[in-house]
Tab-separated table of C-alpha atoms and ligand atoms in Angstrom:
chain	number	residue	atom	x	y	z
A	196	MET	CA	94.962	36.795	-0.013
A	197	LYS	CA	97.304	37.844	-2.998
A	198	LYS	CA	98.365	41.258	-2.475
A	199	ASN	CA	97.764	43.934	-4.998
A	200	LEU	CA	101.222	45.318	-7.118
A	201	LEU	CA	101.084	48.018	-9.476
A	202	ILE	CA	103.776	47.788	-12.027
A	203	MET	CA	104.268	51.300	-12.928
A	204	SER	CA	106.681	50.837	-16.328
A	205	GLU	CA	107.346	47.932	-18.742
A	206	MET	CA	109.425	45.311	-16.786
A	207	PRO	CA	111.604	42.373	-18.190
A	208	GLU	CA	109.068	39.611	-19.172
A	209	PHE	CA	110.470	37.241	-16.828
A	210	LEU	CA	109.998	39.506	-13.622
A	211	VAL	CA	106.469	40.390	-14.662
A	212	SER	CA	105.792	36.711	-14.968
A	213	LEU	CA	107.276	36.276	-11.382
A	214	PHE	CA	104.991	38.837	-10.250
A	215	ASP	CA	102.016	37.503	-12.034
A	216	GLN	CA	102.686	34.166	-10.234
A	217	SER	CA	102.684	35.446	-6.730
A	218	TYR	CA	100.468	39.121	-6.828
A	219	ASN	CA	97.287	40.414	-8.663
A	220	THR	CA	99.402	42.672	-10.885
A	221	PHE	CA	98.014	46.054	-12.484
A	222	LYS	CA	100.224	46.886	-15.515
A	223	VAL	CA	100.294	50.706	-16.054
A	224	TRP	CA	102.395	50.566	-19.232
A	225	GLU	CA	99.552	48.201	-20.886
A	226	GLN	CA	97.159	51.342	-20.754
A	227	ARG	CA	97.846	52.499	-24.347
A	228	GLY	CA	95.091	54.328	-25.876
A	229	SER	CA	95.106	57.518	-28.300
A	230	ALA	CA	95.473	59.835	-24.986
A	231	LEU	CA	98.259	57.762	-23.353
A	232	ASN	CA	98.826	59.767	-20.121
A	233	LYS	CA	94.859	60.190	-19.465
A	234	ASP	CA	94.280	56.445	-19.980
A	235	LYS	CA	97.010	55.552	-17.517
A	236	GLU	CA	95.852	58.239	-15.236
A	237	GLU	CA	92.021	56.919	-15.561
A	238	TYR	CA	93.505	53.542	-14.890
A	239	ILE	CA	95.767	54.541	-11.734
A	240	SER	CA	92.639	56.585	-10.336
A	241	LYS	CA	90.423	53.348	-10.499
A	242	ILE	CA	92.710	50.877	-8.576
A	243	SER	CA	94.935	53.151	-6.356
A	244	GLN	CA	92.867	52.633	-3.328
A	245	ASP	CA	93.917	48.787	-3.456
A	246	ILE	CA	97.680	49.026	-4.361
A	247	ASP	CA	99.628	47.586	-1.536
A	248	ALA	CA	103.179	47.612	-3.411
A	249	ILE	CA	104.832	49.419	-6.636
A	250	ALA	CA	107.396	48.210	-8.776
A	251	VAL	CA	108.902	50.557	-10.898
A	252	MET	CA	112.101	51.133	-13.396
A	253	GLY	CA	114.466	53.544	-12.243
A	254	GLY	CA	113.375	56.392	-14.481
A	255	THR	CA	109.907	56.650	-13.756
A	256	LYS	CA	108.710	59.193	-11.245
A	257	ILE	CA	106.980	58.184	-8.283
A	258	SER	CA	105.902	61.641	-6.545
A	259	ALA	CA	104.450	62.343	-3.078
A	260	GLU	CA	101.089	63.094	-4.910
A	261	LEU	CA	100.882	59.649	-6.303
A	262	MET	CA	101.810	58.217	-3.337
A	263	LYS	CA	99.151	60.113	-1.307
A	264	ARG	CA	96.430	58.478	-3.519
A	265	MET	CA	97.397	55.071	-2.590
A	266	PRO	CA	96.283	54.687	1.170
A	267	ASN	CA	97.373	50.963	1.439
A	268	LEU	CA	100.955	51.486	-0.263
A	269	LYS	CA	103.553	49.750	1.761
A	270	VAL	CA	106.727	49.249	-0.148
A	271	ILE	CA	108.192	50.331	-3.601
A	272	GLY	CA	110.704	48.260	-5.664
A	273	CYS	CA	112.973	50.306	-7.696
A	274	TYR	CA	114.661	48.452	-10.662
A	275	GLY	CA	117.741	50.366	-10.230
A	276	VAL	CA	120.334	51.471	-7.610
A	277	GLY	CA	119.395	55.032	-8.722
A	278	TYR	CA	116.264	56.291	-6.858
A	279	ASP	CA	116.312	59.758	-7.547
A	280	ALA	CA	112.878	59.524	-9.431
A	281	ILE	CA	111.152	58.557	-6.154
A	282	ASP	CA	110.155	60.891	-3.436
A	283	VAL	CA	112.052	58.701	-0.846
A	284	LYS	CA	111.666	61.684	1.707
A	285	PHE	CA	107.912	61.279	1.307
A	286	ALA	CA	107.905	57.787	1.190
A	287	HIS	CA	109.689	57.582	4.596
A	288	THR	CA	107.483	59.908	6.451
A	289	ALA	CA	104.307	58.041	5.281
A	290	GLY	CA	105.891	54.601	6.325
A	291	ILE	CA	106.403	53.469	2.936
A	292	LYS	CA	109.252	51.239	2.471
A	293	VAL	CA	111.807	51.665	-0.636
A	294	THR	CA	113.985	49.251	-1.968
A	295	ASN	CA	116.764	49.413	-4.748
A	296	THR	CA	119.224	47.163	-6.578
A	297	PRO	CA	122.704	48.031	-5.383
A	298	GLU	CA	125.971	45.852	-6.120
A	299	VAL	CA	124.461	43.592	-8.744
A	300	LEU	CA	125.253	46.147	-11.581
A	301	ASN	CA	128.534	47.470	-10.343
A	302	ASP	CA	130.527	45.273	-12.994
A	303	GLU	CA	128.342	46.222	-16.029
A	304	VAL	CA	128.225	49.775	-15.353
A	305	ALA	CA	131.902	49.976	-14.781
A	306	ASP	CA	132.288	48.114	-17.886
A	307	THR	CA	130.159	50.504	-19.816
A	308	ALA	CA	132.324	53.380	-18.421
A	309	ILE	CA	135.438	52.084	-19.546
A	310	ALA	CA	133.964	51.246	-22.959
A	311	LEU	CA	133.188	54.739	-23.365
A	312	MET	CA	136.347	55.944	-22.189
A	313	LEU	CA	138.100	53.706	-25.069
A	314	ASN	CA	135.860	54.608	-27.648
A	315	VAL	CA	136.437	58.452	-26.937
A	316	TYR	CA	139.846	58.029	-26.836
A	317	LYS	CA	140.288	55.626	-29.298
A	318	LYS	CA	137.547	56.533	-31.737
A	319	ILE	CA	136.648	52.808	-31.999
A	320	ILE	CA	132.906	53.715	-33.407
A	321	ASP	CA	134.199	56.259	-35.863
A	322	ALA	CA	136.931	53.631	-37.128
A	323	GLU	CA	134.442	50.928	-37.574
A	324	LYS	CA	132.116	53.244	-39.485
A	325	PHE	CA	135.047	54.259	-41.677
A	326	ALA	CA	136.084	50.493	-42.325
A	327	ARG	CA	132.723	49.722	-43.067
A	328	ASP	CA	132.132	52.911	-45.482
A	329	ASN	CA	135.024	51.480	-47.483
A	330	LEU	CA	136.955	54.515	-46.862
A	331	TRP	CA	140.323	52.950	-46.279
A	332	VAL	CA	140.545	52.681	-49.670
A	333	ASN	CA	141.060	56.199	-49.914
A	334	GLY	CA	143.951	56.559	-47.162
A	335	GLU	CA	144.490	55.784	-43.371
A	336	PHE	CA	142.015	56.785	-40.541
A	337	PRO	CA	143.242	59.684	-38.523
A	338	LEU	CA	145.371	58.926	-35.697
A	339	SER	CA	143.274	58.926	-32.173
A	340	ARG	CA	144.755	59.391	-28.327
A	341	LYS	CA	146.149	56.773	-26.255
A	342	PHE	CA	143.985	55.876	-23.070
A	343	THR	CA	146.412	53.762	-21.149
A	344	GLY	CA	148.320	55.798	-18.510
A	345	THR	CA	145.854	58.835	-18.761
A	346	LYS	CA	145.137	60.667	-15.489
A	347	LEU	CA	141.423	59.470	-14.417
A	348	GLY	CA	139.410	61.541	-11.722
A	349	ILE	CA	136.299	59.771	-10.704
A	350	VAL	CA	133.426	61.661	-9.209
A	351	GLY	CA	131.776	59.482	-6.636
A	352	MET	CA	133.765	56.803	-5.144
A	353	GLY	CA	131.161	54.658	-4.059
A	354	ARG	CA	130.237	50.820	-5.212
A	355	ILE	CA	130.487	51.586	-9.006
A	356	GLY	CA	133.091	54.331	-8.600
A	357	LYS	CA	135.331	51.547	-7.114
A	358	ALA	CA	134.682	49.151	-9.719
A	359	ILE	CA	135.574	51.706	-12.348
A	360	ALA	CA	138.962	52.331	-10.499
A	361	LYS	CA	139.710	48.873	-10.438
A	362	ARG	CA	139.543	48.409	-14.152
A	363	ALA	CA	141.381	51.796	-14.953
A	364	GLU	CA	144.180	50.378	-12.829
A	365	ALA	CA	144.785	47.760	-15.397
A	366	PHE	CA	144.925	50.533	-18.024
A	367	ASP	CA	147.684	51.983	-15.693
A	368	CYS	CA	145.667	55.091	-15.344
A	369	ILE	CA	146.466	57.337	-12.503
A	370	ILE	CA	143.238	57.565	-10.368
A	371	SER	CA	142.160	60.294	-8.115
A	372	TYR	CA	138.501	61.184	-6.961
A	373	HIS	CA	136.196	63.593	-5.561
A	374	SER	CA	132.995	63.155	-3.289
A	375	ARG	CA	132.084	65.034	-0.451
A	376	ASN	CA	133.573	62.517	1.993
A	377	LYS	CA	137.180	61.104	1.911
A	378	THR	CA	136.819	57.343	1.780
A	379	ASP	CA	138.748	54.212	2.414
A	380	VAL	CA	140.884	53.825	-0.990
A	381	LYS	CA	144.617	54.261	-1.855
A	382	TYR	CA	143.402	56.965	-4.520
A	383	GLN	CA	144.155	60.792	-3.996
A	384	TYR	CA	141.353	62.337	-2.743
A	385	TYR	CA	139.991	66.140	-3.798
A	386	LYS	CA	137.732	67.801	-1.632
A	387	ASN	CA	137.338	70.469	-4.295
A	388	ILE	CA	136.051	69.212	-7.588
A	389	ASN	CA	137.633	71.999	-9.337
A	390	ASP	CA	140.852	70.804	-8.042
A	391	LEU	CA	140.555	67.550	-9.752
A	392	ALA	CA	139.342	68.871	-12.994
A	393	LYS	CA	142.350	70.737	-13.130
A	394	GLU	CA	144.576	67.728	-12.367
A	395	VAL	CA	142.897	65.064	-14.715
A	396	ASP	CA	142.510	63.978	-18.532
A	397	THR	CA	139.191	62.163	-17.749
A	398	LEU	CA	136.450	63.168	-15.360
A	399	CYS	CA	134.097	60.175	-14.708
A	400	ILE	CA	130.777	61.101	-13.176
A	401	ILE	CA	129.358	58.474	-10.907
A	402	THR	CA	127.336	59.935	-8.108
A	403	PRO	CA	123.556	59.611	-7.425
A	404	GLY	CA	121.282	62.147	-9.172
A	405	GLY	CA	118.629	64.529	-7.548
A	406	LYS	CA	118.801	68.067	-6.063
A	407	GLU	CA	122.336	67.477	-4.098
A	408	THR	CA	124.051	66.657	-7.270
A	409	GLU	CA	122.233	68.806	-9.791
A	410	LYS	CA	124.827	70.686	-12.083
A	411	LEU	CA	127.837	69.501	-9.886
A	412	ILE	CA	129.565	69.934	-13.428
A	413	ASN	CA	129.178	73.062	-14.388
A	414	ARG	CA	130.734	75.738	-16.712
A	415	THR	CA	133.664	76.086	-14.094
A	416	VAL	CA	134.669	72.615	-13.830
A	417	LEU	CA	134.585	72.157	-17.783
A	418	ASN	CA	136.968	75.336	-17.998
A	419	ASN	CA	139.117	73.550	-15.532
A	420	LEU	CA	139.137	70.299	-17.348
A	421	GLY	CA	140.405	72.055	-20.308
A	422	LYS	CA	141.012	71.509	-23.794
A	423	ASN	CA	142.346	67.787	-23.812
A	424	GLY	CA	139.747	66.661	-21.454
A	425	VAL	CA	136.978	64.132	-21.427
A	426	ILE	CA	133.894	63.875	-19.745
A	427	ILE	CA	132.293	60.386	-19.142
A	428	ASN	CA	128.664	60.366	-17.454
A	429	VAL	CA	127.179	56.996	-16.424
A	430	ALA	CA	125.531	58.843	-13.541
A	431	ARG	CA	122.366	60.894	-14.436
A	432	GLY	CA	121.902	63.593	-16.820
A	433	SER	CA	121.245	66.118	-14.124
A	434	VAL	CA	124.593	65.997	-12.606
A	435	ILE	CA	125.886	67.741	-15.628
A	436	ASP	CA	124.800	71.195	-16.773
A	437	GLN	CA	124.124	69.968	-20.121
A	438	ASP	CA	123.751	73.448	-22.242
A	439	GLU	CA	127.432	74.001	-20.954
A	440	LEU	CA	128.621	70.501	-21.765
A	441	ILE	CA	127.258	71.299	-25.379
A	442	ASN	CA	128.927	74.704	-25.421
A	443	CYS	CA	132.254	73.577	-24.373
A	444	LEU	CA	132.099	70.613	-26.938
A	445	LYS	CA	131.211	72.652	-29.677
A	446	THR	CA	133.938	75.481	-28.940
A	447	ASN	CA	136.736	72.877	-28.124
A	448	VAL	CA	136.624	73.950	-24.570
A	449	ILE	CA	136.956	70.076	-23.712
A	450	ALA	CA	138.060	67.581	-26.328
A	451	GLY	CA	135.062	65.232	-25.746
A	452	ALA	CA	132.401	63.122	-23.980
A	453	GLY	CA	131.104	59.701	-23.531
A	454	LEU	CA	127.437	59.545	-22.308
A	455	ASP	CA	125.013	57.140	-21.051
A	456	VAL	CA	122.699	59.472	-19.424
A	457	TYR	CA	120.836	63.071	-20.369
A	458	ALA	CA	119.108	65.792	-18.794
A	459	ASN	CA	115.410	64.656	-20.673
A	460	GLU	CA	115.874	61.123	-21.344
A	461	PRO	CA	114.746	59.611	-23.646
A	462	ASN	CA	115.553	62.820	-25.382
A	463	ILE	CA	119.022	63.564	-26.655
A	464	PRO	CA	119.256	67.341	-27.954
A	465	GLU	CA	120.023	67.242	-31.841
A	466	GLU	CA	123.178	69.301	-30.928
A	467	LEU	CA	124.775	66.443	-29.075
A	468	ILE	CA	123.835	64.195	-31.909
A	469	ASN	CA	125.564	66.154	-34.301
A	470	LEU	CA	128.723	66.731	-32.542
A	471	LYS	CA	131.695	64.642	-33.826
A	472	ASN	CA	133.533	64.585	-30.395
A	473	THR	CA	130.986	62.692	-28.661
A	474	VAL	CA	129.993	59.061	-28.046
A	475	LEU	CA	126.149	58.513	-27.274
A	476	LEU	CA	124.691	55.646	-25.415
A	477	PRO	CA	120.806	55.265	-24.651
A	478	HIS	CA	121.125	54.557	-20.882
A	479	ILE	CA	122.247	50.813	-21.410
A	480	ALA	CA	125.066	50.866	-18.762
A	481	SER	CA	123.525	47.980	-16.859
A	482	ALA	CA	121.649	46.648	-19.748
A	483	THR	CA	122.646	43.089	-20.332
A	484	VAL	CA	120.527	39.906	-19.925
A	485	GLU	CA	122.469	38.730	-16.881
A	486	THR	CA	122.758	41.979	-14.873
A	487	ARG	CA	119.104	42.939	-15.500
A	488	ASN	CA	118.060	39.585	-14.408
A	489	ALA	CA	119.797	39.923	-11.198
A	490	MET	CA	118.363	43.383	-10.512
A	491	GLY	CA	115.028	41.996	-11.377
A	492	GLN	CA	115.195	39.156	-9.086
A	493	LEU	CA	116.448	41.653	-6.347
A	494	VAL	CA	113.252	43.673	-7.084
A	495	PHE	CA	111.279	40.540	-6.541
A	496	ASP	CA	112.898	39.531	-3.628
A	497	ASN	CA	112.676	42.650	-1.663
A	498	ILE	CA	108.970	43.049	-2.096
A	499	LYS	CA	108.904	39.254	-1.283
A	500	ALA	CA	110.359	39.770	1.929
A	501	TYR	CA	108.476	42.934	2.787
A	502	PHE	CA	105.236	40.781	2.673
A	503	GLU	CA	106.948	37.841	4.277
A	504	ASN	CA	107.884	40.263	6.998
A	505	LYS	CA	111.355	39.431	6.748
A	506	PRO	CA	114.230	41.833	6.555
A	507	LEU	CA	114.269	43.964	3.345
A	508	ILE	CA	117.594	42.965	1.251
A	509	SER	CA	118.360	46.290	0.050
A	510	PRO	CA	116.355	49.153	1.619
A	511	VAL	CA	116.812	52.641	0.650
A	512	VAL	CA	117.711	54.247	4.450
B	714	NAP	P1	126.946	54.796	-3.880
B	714	NAP	O1	127.619	53.449	-3.623
B	714	NAP	O2	125.922	55.412	-3.020
B	714	NAP	O3	127.922	55.809	-4.328
B	714	NAP	C1	127.724	57.333	-4.498
B	714	NAP	C2	129.108	58.071	-4.430
B	714	NAP	O4	128.536	59.487	-4.860
B	714	NAP	C3	129.654	58.145	-2.964
B	714	NAP	O5	130.903	57.995	-3.212
B	714	NAP	C4	129.142	59.167	-2.711
B	714	NAP	O6	130.036	60.142	-1.718
B	714	NAP	C5	128.986	60.150	-3.897
B	714	NAP	N1	128.329	61.382	-3.777
B	714	NAP	C6	127.109	61.643	-3.300
B	714	NAP	N2	126.650	62.691	-3.281
B	714	NAP	C7	127.695	63.418	-3.769
B	714	NAP	C8	127.757	64.844	-3.858
B	714	NAP	N3	126.886	65.734	-3.865
B	714	NAP	N4	128.833	65.524	-4.296
B	714	NAP	C9	129.785	64.412	-4.675
B	714	NAP	N5	130.153	63.350	-4.595
B	714	NAP	C10	128.615	62.849	-4.034
B	714	NAP	O7	126.119	54.573	-5.689
B	714	NAP	P2	126.644	53.558	-6.490
B	714	NAP	O8	125.899	52.263	-6.506
B	714	NAP	O9	127.922	53.777	-7.084
B	714	NAP	O10	125.758	54.413	-7.753
B	714	NAP	C11	126.049	55.772	-8.165
B	714	NAP	C12	124.968	56.104	-8.990
B	714	NAP	O11	125.227	55.690	-10.339
B	714	NAP	C13	123.491	55.741	-8.998
B	714	NAP	O12	122.825	56.622	-7.589
B	714	NAP	C14	122.839	56.115	-10.366
B	714	NAP	O13	122.297	57.519	-10.405
B	714	NAP	C15	124.083	55.634	-11.139
B	714	NAP	N6	124.075	54.535	-12.062
B	714	NAP	C16	123.642	54.815	-13.108
B	714	NAP	C17	123.511	53.548	-14.179
B	714	NAP	C18	123.195	53.868	-15.369
B	714	NAP	O14	122.725	52.966	-16.099
B	714	NAP	N7	123.760	54.591	-16.346
B	714	NAP	C19	123.378	52.235	-13.438
B	714	NAP	C20	123.516	52.163	-12.087
B	714	NAP	C21	124.028	53.484	-11.436
B	714	NAP	P3	129.793	60.864	-0.270
B	714	NAP	O15	128.454	60.551	0.242
B	714	NAP	O16	130.961	61.134	0.384
B	714	NAP	O17	129.829	62.086	-1.233
B	715	8YV	C1	118.642	51.198	-14.871
B	715	8YV	C2	120.229	52.758	-13.651
B	715	8YV	O1	118.643	51.120	-16.280
B	715	8YV	O2	120.411	51.528	-11.871
B	715	8YV	C3	120.176	52.753	-12.155
B	715	8YV	O3	120.430	53.565	-11.272
B	715	8YV	O4	120.314	53.854	-14.271
B	715	8YV	C4	120.238	51.783	-14.470
B	715	8YV	O5	120.669	50.356	-14.012
B	715	8YV	C5	117.562	52.245	-14.866
B	715	8YV	O6	117.375	52.496	-13.183
B	715	8YV	C6	116.160	51.764	-15.390
B	715	8YV	O7	115.559	50.972	-14.411
């Protein structure tokens, strides 16, 4: 008998069609009416008793309350490596397996981090607009800053942190890092994030989100990074104190920021949008056809493995 799969948020067509072939699918995002949340809520209430599995985008919250309403729920497939939106602690106590999509997106996210660095330093986006607006006829575009050879501090030397470091080596960056534990890399380790911030030109954030890392990048870290310093965030908006970041960018306490993630997505504060020293992306670090396909396949394969009593490919432990 086919299992019942609740798809919480809109997912790529190929993945939905794979799911449609193997499961009875229930698509929450299609429940659009005048009162969106009320419609979704009523829909979930009608089917919750029968749900065996959930597939969900990384940004969609899966709370303990929601899981408690699904007595048959066995497995949650998260379409993303970051699972901070899922109450994993509760899931584990309730015997619900959680899977995520590590490794397959390392290259993509690292490429995006480097793209943000190059864009903040070399002002590529501003220069492109300048050329397109035909302003060159009035004079040269102002000089920007050299990225090659700068000191890069990576906060979170995990799978993606290492992929960023590998790329930064090609730019002759002097690389160092902070995480809670020293790891097996040749780069200089800083136990104290403020010591790292004092030392580097760029701080690139690539830790998980959630309570443990909330506002890890606070006013003190930004002060220590200093007036020539650049922040790059491809982790989660929660890792930076966003209000302090805005204050520091406005008053030139730091030089600039390249951001893919924000405190309250999909909302980007007007103040950040109006700043000239920011490069802003709409959480697209992993968003290419190739990488999203690989992530989708992994979500599918994990849920399939569960129902075939095979070992999960990438369980969250
Ligand atoms: P990972 O391999 O688990 O690496 C995480 C790193 O962060 C580790 O070095 C870990 O080291 C460090 N860390 C964890 N908690 C910390 C803390 N409290 N303070 C300092 N360092 C801490 O994860 P990954 O695969 O590289 O992914 C990292 C994160 O990137 C994901 O969780 C996700 O939030 C984000 N991400 C964003 C996008 C995007 O689209 N923007 C895409 C993919 C991933 P220790 O345990 O030693 O501290
Ligand atoms: C996804 C991400 O875009 O993997 C992650 O942690 O943030 C991104 O790759 C996000 O999870 C939406 O599904």
